[in-house]
PDB file of C-alpha atoms in Angstrom:
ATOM      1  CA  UNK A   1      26.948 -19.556 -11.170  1.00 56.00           C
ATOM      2  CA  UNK A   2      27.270 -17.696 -14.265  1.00 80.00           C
ATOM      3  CA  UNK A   3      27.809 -13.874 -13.981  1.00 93.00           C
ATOM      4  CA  UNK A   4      26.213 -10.732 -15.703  1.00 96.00           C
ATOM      5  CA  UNK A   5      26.414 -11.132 -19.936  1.00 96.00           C
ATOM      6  CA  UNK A   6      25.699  -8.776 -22.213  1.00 97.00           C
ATOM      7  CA  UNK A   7      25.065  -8.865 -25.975  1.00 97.00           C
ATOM      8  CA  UNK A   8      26.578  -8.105 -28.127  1.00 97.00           C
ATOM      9  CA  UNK A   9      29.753  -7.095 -27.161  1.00 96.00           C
ATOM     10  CA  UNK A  10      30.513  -4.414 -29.539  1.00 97.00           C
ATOM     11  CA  UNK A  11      28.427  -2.254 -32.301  1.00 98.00           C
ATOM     12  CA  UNK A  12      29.177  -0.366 -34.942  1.00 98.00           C
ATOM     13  CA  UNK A  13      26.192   1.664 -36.296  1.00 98.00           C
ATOM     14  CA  UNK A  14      25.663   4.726 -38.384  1.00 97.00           C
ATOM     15  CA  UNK A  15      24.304   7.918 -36.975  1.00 97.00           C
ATOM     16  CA  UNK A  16      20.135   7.921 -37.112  1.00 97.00           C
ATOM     17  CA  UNK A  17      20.070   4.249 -36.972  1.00 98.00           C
ATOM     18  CA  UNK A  18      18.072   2.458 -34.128  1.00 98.00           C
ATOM     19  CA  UNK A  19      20.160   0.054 -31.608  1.00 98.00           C
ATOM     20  CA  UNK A  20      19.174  -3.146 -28.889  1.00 98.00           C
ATOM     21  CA  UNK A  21      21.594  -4.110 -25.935  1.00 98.00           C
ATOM     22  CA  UNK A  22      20.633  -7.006 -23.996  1.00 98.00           C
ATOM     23  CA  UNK A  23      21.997  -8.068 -20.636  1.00 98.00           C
ATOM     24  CA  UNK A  24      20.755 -10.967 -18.354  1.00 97.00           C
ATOM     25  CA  UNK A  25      21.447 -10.893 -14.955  1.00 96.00           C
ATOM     26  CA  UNK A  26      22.686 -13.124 -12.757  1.00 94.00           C
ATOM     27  CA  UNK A  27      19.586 -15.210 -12.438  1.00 91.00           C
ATOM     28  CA  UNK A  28      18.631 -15.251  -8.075  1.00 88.00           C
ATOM     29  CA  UNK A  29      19.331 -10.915  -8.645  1.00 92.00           C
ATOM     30  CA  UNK A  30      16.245  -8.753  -8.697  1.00 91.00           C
ATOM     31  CA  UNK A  31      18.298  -5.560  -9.018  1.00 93.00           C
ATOM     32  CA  UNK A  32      18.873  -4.536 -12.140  1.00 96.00           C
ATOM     33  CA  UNK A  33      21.260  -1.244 -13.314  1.00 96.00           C
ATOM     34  CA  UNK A  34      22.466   0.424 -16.673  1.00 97.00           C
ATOM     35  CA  UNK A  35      25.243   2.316 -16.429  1.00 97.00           C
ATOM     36  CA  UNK A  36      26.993   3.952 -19.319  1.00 97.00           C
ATOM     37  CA  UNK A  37      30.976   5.048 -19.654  1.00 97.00           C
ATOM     38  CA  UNK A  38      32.857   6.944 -21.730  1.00 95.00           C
ATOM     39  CA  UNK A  39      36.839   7.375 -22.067  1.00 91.00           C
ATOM     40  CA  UNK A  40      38.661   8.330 -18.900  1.00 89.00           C
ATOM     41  CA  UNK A  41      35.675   8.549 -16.900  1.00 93.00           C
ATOM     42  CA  UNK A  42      33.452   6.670 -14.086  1.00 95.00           C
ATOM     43  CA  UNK A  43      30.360   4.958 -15.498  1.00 96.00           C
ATOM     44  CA  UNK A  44      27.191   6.918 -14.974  1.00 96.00           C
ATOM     45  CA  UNK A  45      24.138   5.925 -14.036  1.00 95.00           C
ATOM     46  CA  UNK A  46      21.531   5.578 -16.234  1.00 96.00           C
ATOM     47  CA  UNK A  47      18.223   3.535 -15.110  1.00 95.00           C
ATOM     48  CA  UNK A  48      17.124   1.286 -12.611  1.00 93.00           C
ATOM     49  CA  UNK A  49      14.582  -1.890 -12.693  1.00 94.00           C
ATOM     50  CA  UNK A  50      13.194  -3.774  -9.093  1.00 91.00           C
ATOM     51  CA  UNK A  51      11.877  -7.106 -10.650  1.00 92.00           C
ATOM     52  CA  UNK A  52      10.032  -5.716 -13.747  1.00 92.00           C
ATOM     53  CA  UNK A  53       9.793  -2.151 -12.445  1.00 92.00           C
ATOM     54  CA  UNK A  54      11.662   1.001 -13.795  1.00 92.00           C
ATOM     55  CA  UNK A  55      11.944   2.640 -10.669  1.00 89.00           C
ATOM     56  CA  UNK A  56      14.170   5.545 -11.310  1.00 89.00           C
ATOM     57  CA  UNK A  57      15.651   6.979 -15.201  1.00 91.00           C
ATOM     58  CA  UNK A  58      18.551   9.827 -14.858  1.00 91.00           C
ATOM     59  CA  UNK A  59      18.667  12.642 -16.074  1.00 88.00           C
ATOM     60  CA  UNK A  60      21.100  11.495 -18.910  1.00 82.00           C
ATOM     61  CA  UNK A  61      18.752   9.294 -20.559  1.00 85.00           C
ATOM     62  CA  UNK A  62      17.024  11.037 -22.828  1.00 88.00           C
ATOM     63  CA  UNK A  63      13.751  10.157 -24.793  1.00 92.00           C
ATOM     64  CA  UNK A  64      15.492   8.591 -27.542  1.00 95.00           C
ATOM     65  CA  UNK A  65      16.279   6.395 -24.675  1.00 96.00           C
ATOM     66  CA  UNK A  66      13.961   3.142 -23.378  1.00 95.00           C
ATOM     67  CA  UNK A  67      14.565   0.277 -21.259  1.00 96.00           C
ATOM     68  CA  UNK A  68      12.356  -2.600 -20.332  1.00 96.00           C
ATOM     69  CA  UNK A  69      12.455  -5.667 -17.584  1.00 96.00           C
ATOM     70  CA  UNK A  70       9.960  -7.852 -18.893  1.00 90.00           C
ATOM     71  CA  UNK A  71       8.965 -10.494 -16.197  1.00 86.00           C
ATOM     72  CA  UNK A  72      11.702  -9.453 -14.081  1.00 85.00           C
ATOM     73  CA  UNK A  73      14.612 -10.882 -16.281  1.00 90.00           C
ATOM     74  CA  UNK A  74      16.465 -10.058 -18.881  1.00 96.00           C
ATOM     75  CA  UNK A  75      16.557  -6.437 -19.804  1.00 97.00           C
ATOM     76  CA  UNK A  76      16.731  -4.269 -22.742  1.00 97.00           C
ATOM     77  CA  UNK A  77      18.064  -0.998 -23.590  1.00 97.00           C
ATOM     78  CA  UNK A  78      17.058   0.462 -26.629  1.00 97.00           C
ATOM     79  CA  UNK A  79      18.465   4.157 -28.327  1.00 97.00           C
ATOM     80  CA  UNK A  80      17.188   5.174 -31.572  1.00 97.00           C
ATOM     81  CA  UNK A  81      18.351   7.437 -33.791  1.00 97.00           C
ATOM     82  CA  UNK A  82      21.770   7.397 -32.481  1.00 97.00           C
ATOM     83  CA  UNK A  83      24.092  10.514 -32.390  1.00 96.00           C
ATOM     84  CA  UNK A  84      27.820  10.264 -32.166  1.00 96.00           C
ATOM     85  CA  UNK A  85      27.842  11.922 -28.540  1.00 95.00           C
ATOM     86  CA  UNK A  86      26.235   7.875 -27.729  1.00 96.00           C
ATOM     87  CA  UNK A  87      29.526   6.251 -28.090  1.00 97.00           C
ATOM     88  CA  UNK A  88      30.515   4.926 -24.947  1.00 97.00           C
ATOM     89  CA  UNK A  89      30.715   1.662 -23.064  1.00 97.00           C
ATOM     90  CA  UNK A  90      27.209   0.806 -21.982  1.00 98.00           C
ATOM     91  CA  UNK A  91      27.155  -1.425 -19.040  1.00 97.00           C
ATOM     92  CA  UNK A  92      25.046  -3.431 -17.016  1.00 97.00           C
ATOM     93  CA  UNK A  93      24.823  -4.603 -13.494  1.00 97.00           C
ATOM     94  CA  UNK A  94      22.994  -6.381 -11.042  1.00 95.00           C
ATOM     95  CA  UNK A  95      22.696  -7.362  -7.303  1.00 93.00           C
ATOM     96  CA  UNK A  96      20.493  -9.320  -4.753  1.00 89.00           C
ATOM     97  CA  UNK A  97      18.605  -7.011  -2.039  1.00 81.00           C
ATOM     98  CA  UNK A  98      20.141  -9.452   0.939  1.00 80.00           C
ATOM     99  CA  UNK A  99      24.097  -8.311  -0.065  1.00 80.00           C
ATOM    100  CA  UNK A 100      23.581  -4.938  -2.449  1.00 82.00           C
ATOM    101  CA  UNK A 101      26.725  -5.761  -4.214  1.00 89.00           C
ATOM    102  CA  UNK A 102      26.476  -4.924  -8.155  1.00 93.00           C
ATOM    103  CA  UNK A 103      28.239  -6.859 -10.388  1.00 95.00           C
ATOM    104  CA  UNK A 104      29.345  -5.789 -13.742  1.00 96.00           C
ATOM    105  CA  UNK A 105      28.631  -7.450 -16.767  1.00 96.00           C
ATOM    106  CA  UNK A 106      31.507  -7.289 -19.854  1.00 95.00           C
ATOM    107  CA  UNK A 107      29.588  -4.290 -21.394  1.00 96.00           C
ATOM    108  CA  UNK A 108      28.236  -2.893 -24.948  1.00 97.00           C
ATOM    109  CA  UNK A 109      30.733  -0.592 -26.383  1.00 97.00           C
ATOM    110  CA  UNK A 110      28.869   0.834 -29.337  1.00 98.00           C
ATOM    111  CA  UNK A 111      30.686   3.394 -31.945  1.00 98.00           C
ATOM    112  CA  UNK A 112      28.606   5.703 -33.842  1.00 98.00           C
ATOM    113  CA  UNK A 113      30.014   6.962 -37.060  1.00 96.00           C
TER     114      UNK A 113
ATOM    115  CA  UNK B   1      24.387  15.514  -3.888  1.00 78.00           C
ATOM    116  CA  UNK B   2      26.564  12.688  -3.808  1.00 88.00           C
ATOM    117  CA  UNK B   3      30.313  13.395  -5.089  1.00 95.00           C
ATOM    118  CA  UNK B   4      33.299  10.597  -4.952  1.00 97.00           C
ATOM    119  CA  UNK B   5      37.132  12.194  -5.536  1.00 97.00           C
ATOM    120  CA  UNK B   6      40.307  10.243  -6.874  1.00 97.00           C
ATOM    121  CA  UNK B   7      42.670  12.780  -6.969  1.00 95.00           C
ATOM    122  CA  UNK B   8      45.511  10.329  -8.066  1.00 97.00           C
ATOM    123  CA  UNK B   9      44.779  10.304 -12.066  1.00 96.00           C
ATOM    124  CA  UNK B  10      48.174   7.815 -12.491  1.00 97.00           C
ATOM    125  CA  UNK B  11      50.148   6.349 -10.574  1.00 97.00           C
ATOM    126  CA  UNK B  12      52.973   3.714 -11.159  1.00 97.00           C
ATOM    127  CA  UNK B  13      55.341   1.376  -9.028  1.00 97.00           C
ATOM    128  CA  UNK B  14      57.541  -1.149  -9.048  1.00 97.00           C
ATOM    129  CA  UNK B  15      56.341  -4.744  -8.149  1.00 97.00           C
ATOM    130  CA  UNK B  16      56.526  -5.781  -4.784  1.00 97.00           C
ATOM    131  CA  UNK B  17      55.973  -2.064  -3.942  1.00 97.00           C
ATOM    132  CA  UNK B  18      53.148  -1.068  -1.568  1.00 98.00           C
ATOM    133  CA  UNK B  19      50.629   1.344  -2.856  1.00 98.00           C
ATOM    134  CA  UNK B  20      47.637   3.438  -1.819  1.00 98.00           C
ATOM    135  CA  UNK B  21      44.720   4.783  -3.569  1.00 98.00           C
ATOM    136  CA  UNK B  22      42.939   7.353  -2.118  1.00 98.00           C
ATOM    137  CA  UNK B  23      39.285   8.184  -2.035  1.00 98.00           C
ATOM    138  CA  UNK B  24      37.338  11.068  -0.470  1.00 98.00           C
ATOM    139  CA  UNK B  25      33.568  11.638  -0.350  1.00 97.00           C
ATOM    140  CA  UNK B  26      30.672  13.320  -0.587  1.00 96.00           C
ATOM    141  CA  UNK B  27      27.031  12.472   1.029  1.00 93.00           C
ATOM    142  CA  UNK B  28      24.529  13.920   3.080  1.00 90.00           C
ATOM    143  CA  UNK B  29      22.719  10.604   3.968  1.00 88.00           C
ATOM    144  CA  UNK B  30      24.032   8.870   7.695  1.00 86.00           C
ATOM    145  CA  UNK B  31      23.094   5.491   5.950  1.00 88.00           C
ATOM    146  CA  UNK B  32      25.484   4.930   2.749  1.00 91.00           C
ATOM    147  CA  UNK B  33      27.916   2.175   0.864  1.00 92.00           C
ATOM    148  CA  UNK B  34      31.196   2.541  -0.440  1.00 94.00           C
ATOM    149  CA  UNK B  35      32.559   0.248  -3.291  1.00 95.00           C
ATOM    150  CA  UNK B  36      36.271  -0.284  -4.955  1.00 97.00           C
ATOM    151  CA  UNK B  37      35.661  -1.990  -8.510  1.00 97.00           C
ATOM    152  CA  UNK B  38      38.540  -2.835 -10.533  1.00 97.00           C
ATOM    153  CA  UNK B  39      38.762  -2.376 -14.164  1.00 96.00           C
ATOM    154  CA  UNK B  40      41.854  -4.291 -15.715  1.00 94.00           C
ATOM    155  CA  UNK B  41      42.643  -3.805 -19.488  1.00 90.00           C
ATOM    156  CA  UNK B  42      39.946  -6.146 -20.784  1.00 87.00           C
ATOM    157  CA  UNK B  43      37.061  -3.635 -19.472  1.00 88.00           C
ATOM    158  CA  UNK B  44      35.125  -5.343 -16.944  1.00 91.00           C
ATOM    159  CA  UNK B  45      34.495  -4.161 -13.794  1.00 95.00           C
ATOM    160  CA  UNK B  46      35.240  -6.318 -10.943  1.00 95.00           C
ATOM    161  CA  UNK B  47      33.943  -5.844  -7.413  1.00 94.00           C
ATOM    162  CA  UNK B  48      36.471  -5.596  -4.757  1.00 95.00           C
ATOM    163  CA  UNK B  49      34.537  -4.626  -1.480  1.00 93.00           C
ATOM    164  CA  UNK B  50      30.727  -2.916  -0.407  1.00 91.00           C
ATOM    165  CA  UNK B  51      31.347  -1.340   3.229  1.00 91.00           C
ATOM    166  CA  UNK B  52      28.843  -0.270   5.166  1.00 89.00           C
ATOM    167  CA  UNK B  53      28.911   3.441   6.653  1.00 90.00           C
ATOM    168  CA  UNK B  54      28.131   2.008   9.959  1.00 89.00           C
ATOM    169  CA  UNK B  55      30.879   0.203   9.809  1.00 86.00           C
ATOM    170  CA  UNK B  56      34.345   1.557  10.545  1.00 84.00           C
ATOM    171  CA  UNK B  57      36.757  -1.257  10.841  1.00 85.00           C
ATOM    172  CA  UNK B  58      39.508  -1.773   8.497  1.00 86.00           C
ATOM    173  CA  UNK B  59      39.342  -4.923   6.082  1.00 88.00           C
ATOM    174  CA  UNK B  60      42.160  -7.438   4.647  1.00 89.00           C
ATOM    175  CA  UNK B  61      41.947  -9.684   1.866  1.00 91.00           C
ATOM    176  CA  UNK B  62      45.073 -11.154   1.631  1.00 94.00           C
ATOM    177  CA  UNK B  63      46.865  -8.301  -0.210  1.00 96.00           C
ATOM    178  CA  UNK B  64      44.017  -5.695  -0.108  1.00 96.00           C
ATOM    179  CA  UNK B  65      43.064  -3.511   2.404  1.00 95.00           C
ATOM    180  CA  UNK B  66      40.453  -0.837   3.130  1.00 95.00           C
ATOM    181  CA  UNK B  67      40.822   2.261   5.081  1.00 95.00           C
ATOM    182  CA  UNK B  68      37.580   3.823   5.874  1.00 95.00           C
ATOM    183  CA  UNK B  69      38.001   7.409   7.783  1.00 94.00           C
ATOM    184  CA  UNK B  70      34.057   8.600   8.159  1.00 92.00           C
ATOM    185  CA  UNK B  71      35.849  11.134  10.369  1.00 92.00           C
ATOM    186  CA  UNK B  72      37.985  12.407   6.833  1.00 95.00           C
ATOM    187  CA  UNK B  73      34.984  10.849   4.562  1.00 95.00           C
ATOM    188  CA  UNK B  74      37.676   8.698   2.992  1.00 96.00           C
ATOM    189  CA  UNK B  75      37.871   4.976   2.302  1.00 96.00           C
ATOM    190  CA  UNK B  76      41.283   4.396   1.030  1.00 97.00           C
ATOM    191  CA  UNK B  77      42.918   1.324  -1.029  1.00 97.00           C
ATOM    192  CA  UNK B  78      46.514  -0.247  -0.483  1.00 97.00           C
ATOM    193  CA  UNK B  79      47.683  -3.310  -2.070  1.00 97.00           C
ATOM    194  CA  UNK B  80      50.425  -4.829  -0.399  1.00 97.00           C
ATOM    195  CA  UNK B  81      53.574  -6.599  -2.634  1.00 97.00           C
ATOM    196  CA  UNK B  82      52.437  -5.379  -6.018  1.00 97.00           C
ATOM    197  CA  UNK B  83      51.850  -7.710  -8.609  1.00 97.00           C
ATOM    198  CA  UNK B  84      52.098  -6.700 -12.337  1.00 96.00           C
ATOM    199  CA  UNK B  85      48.292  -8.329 -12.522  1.00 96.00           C
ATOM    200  CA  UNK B  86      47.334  -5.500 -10.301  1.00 97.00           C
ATOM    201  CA  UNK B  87      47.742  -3.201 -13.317  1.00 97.00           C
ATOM    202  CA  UNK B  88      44.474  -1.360 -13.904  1.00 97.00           C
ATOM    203  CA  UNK B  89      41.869   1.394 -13.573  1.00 98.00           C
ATOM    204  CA  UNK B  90      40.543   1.641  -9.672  1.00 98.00           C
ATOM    205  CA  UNK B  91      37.372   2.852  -9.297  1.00 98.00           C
ATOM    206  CA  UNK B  92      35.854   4.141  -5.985  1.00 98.00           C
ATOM    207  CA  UNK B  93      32.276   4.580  -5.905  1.00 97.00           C
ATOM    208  CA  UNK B  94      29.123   5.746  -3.220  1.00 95.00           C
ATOM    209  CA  UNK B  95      25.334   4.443  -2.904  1.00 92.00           C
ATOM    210  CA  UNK B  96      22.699   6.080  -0.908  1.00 81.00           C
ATOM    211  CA  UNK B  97      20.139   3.947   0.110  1.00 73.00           C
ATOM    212  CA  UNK B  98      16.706   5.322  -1.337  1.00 67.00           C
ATOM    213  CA  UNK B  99      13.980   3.222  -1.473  1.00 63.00           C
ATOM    214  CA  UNK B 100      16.578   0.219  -2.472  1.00 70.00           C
ATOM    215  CA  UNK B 101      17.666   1.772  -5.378  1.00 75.00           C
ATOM    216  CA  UNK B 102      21.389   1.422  -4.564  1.00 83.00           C
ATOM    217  CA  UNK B 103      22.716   3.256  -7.563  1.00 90.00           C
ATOM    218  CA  UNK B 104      26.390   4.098  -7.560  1.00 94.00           C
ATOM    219  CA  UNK B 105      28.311   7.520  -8.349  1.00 95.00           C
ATOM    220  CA  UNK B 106      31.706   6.528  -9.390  1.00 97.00           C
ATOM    221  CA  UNK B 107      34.992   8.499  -9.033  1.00 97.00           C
ATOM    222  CA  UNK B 108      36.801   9.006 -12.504  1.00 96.00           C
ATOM    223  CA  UNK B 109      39.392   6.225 -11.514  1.00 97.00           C
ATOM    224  CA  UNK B 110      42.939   5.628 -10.661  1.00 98.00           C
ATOM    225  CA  UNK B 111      45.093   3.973 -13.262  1.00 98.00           C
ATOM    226  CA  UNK B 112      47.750   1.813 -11.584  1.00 98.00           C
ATOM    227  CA  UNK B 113      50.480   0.458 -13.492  1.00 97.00           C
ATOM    228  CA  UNK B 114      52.652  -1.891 -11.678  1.00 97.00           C
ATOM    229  CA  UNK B 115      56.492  -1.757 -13.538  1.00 97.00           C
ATOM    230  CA  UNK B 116      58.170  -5.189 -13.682  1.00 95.00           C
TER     231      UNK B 116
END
């Protein structure tokens, strides 16, 4: 049973340019979360997908923002025209409806110069 | 809204100490989840426990244990004979249950450092 990956790993990128996380789930979990973290602090939620539906987008994610499920699998998050207030460890989880536990993947930390 | 409070920012001991983390709440749902993650130096987070509200009994697993006070809204963490491989960030976090969107609202995290 393979847990929650996430590529890539780490990004480097220069303010204005466009950026693409992936993370695949562990494959039986139809719960999907993005959360992202910065230094010293709790991650935050960001979205949420059921299967291939966005079901709920905080407040923090703004319109630069997007995420998609398609087919229920792997997801993508997607920022564009980064600003250096998006550096932070972006990280994604996911859990089965029967036991609601989440479980982490390694996270994106991306840098913004 | 839903709030989760570490008070304890850092806290160190010396192995084969005993040490608790503390963790107080804030929900107004009767139906809710409380998690511990770990977060050890390589960044991921590791799950630990999910409790249910409903559910007030104390858990062990084998050196962990769970104190969950609805009475004090806390659910409290003590590792028993500290282990230098206990060394990391603690995090303590709350889902409400809405529509099975189970998102979590973390606590900004304990660091533990266990001193050899």
């Amino acid at each position: 049973d393979t847990g929650v990956s996430q590529d890539p790993r780490h990004k480097i990128t220069k303010r204005g340019q466009n950026v693409t996380f992936r993370c695949d789930p562990i494959s039986e979990h139809n719960r999907l979360y993005w959360y992202r973290q910065t230094l010293g602090q709790g991650p935050e939620f960001l979205t949420y997908f059921q299967n291939e539906a966005q079901l709920e987008k905080s407040r923090l994610l703004s319109d630069r923002f997007s995420a998609e499920r398609p087919k229920g699998s792997f997801s993508t998050l997607e920022i564009q025209r980064t600003e250096q207030g998006d550096s932070a460890m972006y990280l994604c989880a996911s859990s089965h409806e029967a036991s609601g536990a989440q479980y982490f993947g390694p996270g994106t930390r991306l840098l913004v110069l | 809204a839903q709030k989760v409070t570490q008070a304890q920012t850092e806290i160190s001991v010396v192995e084969k100490e005993d040490v608790t983390l503390d963790c107080v709440y804030e929900t107004r749902d009767t139906t809710y989840y409380l998690f511990w993650y770990k977060q050890p130096p390589s960044g991921e987070l590791v799950f630990l426990i999910r409790r249910n509200s409903f559910d007030e009994q104390n858990e062990i697993s084998g050196r962990y244990s769970w104190n969950f006070q609805k009475s004090t809204s806390s659910f409290n963490f003590t590792i028993t004979a500290s282990q230098v491989v206990d060394s990391a960030v603690y995090f303590c976090a709350l889902s409400e249950r809405n529509f099975g969107n189970e998102k979590l609202t973390f606590g900004t995290g304990t660091r533990l450092t266990i001193i050899p």
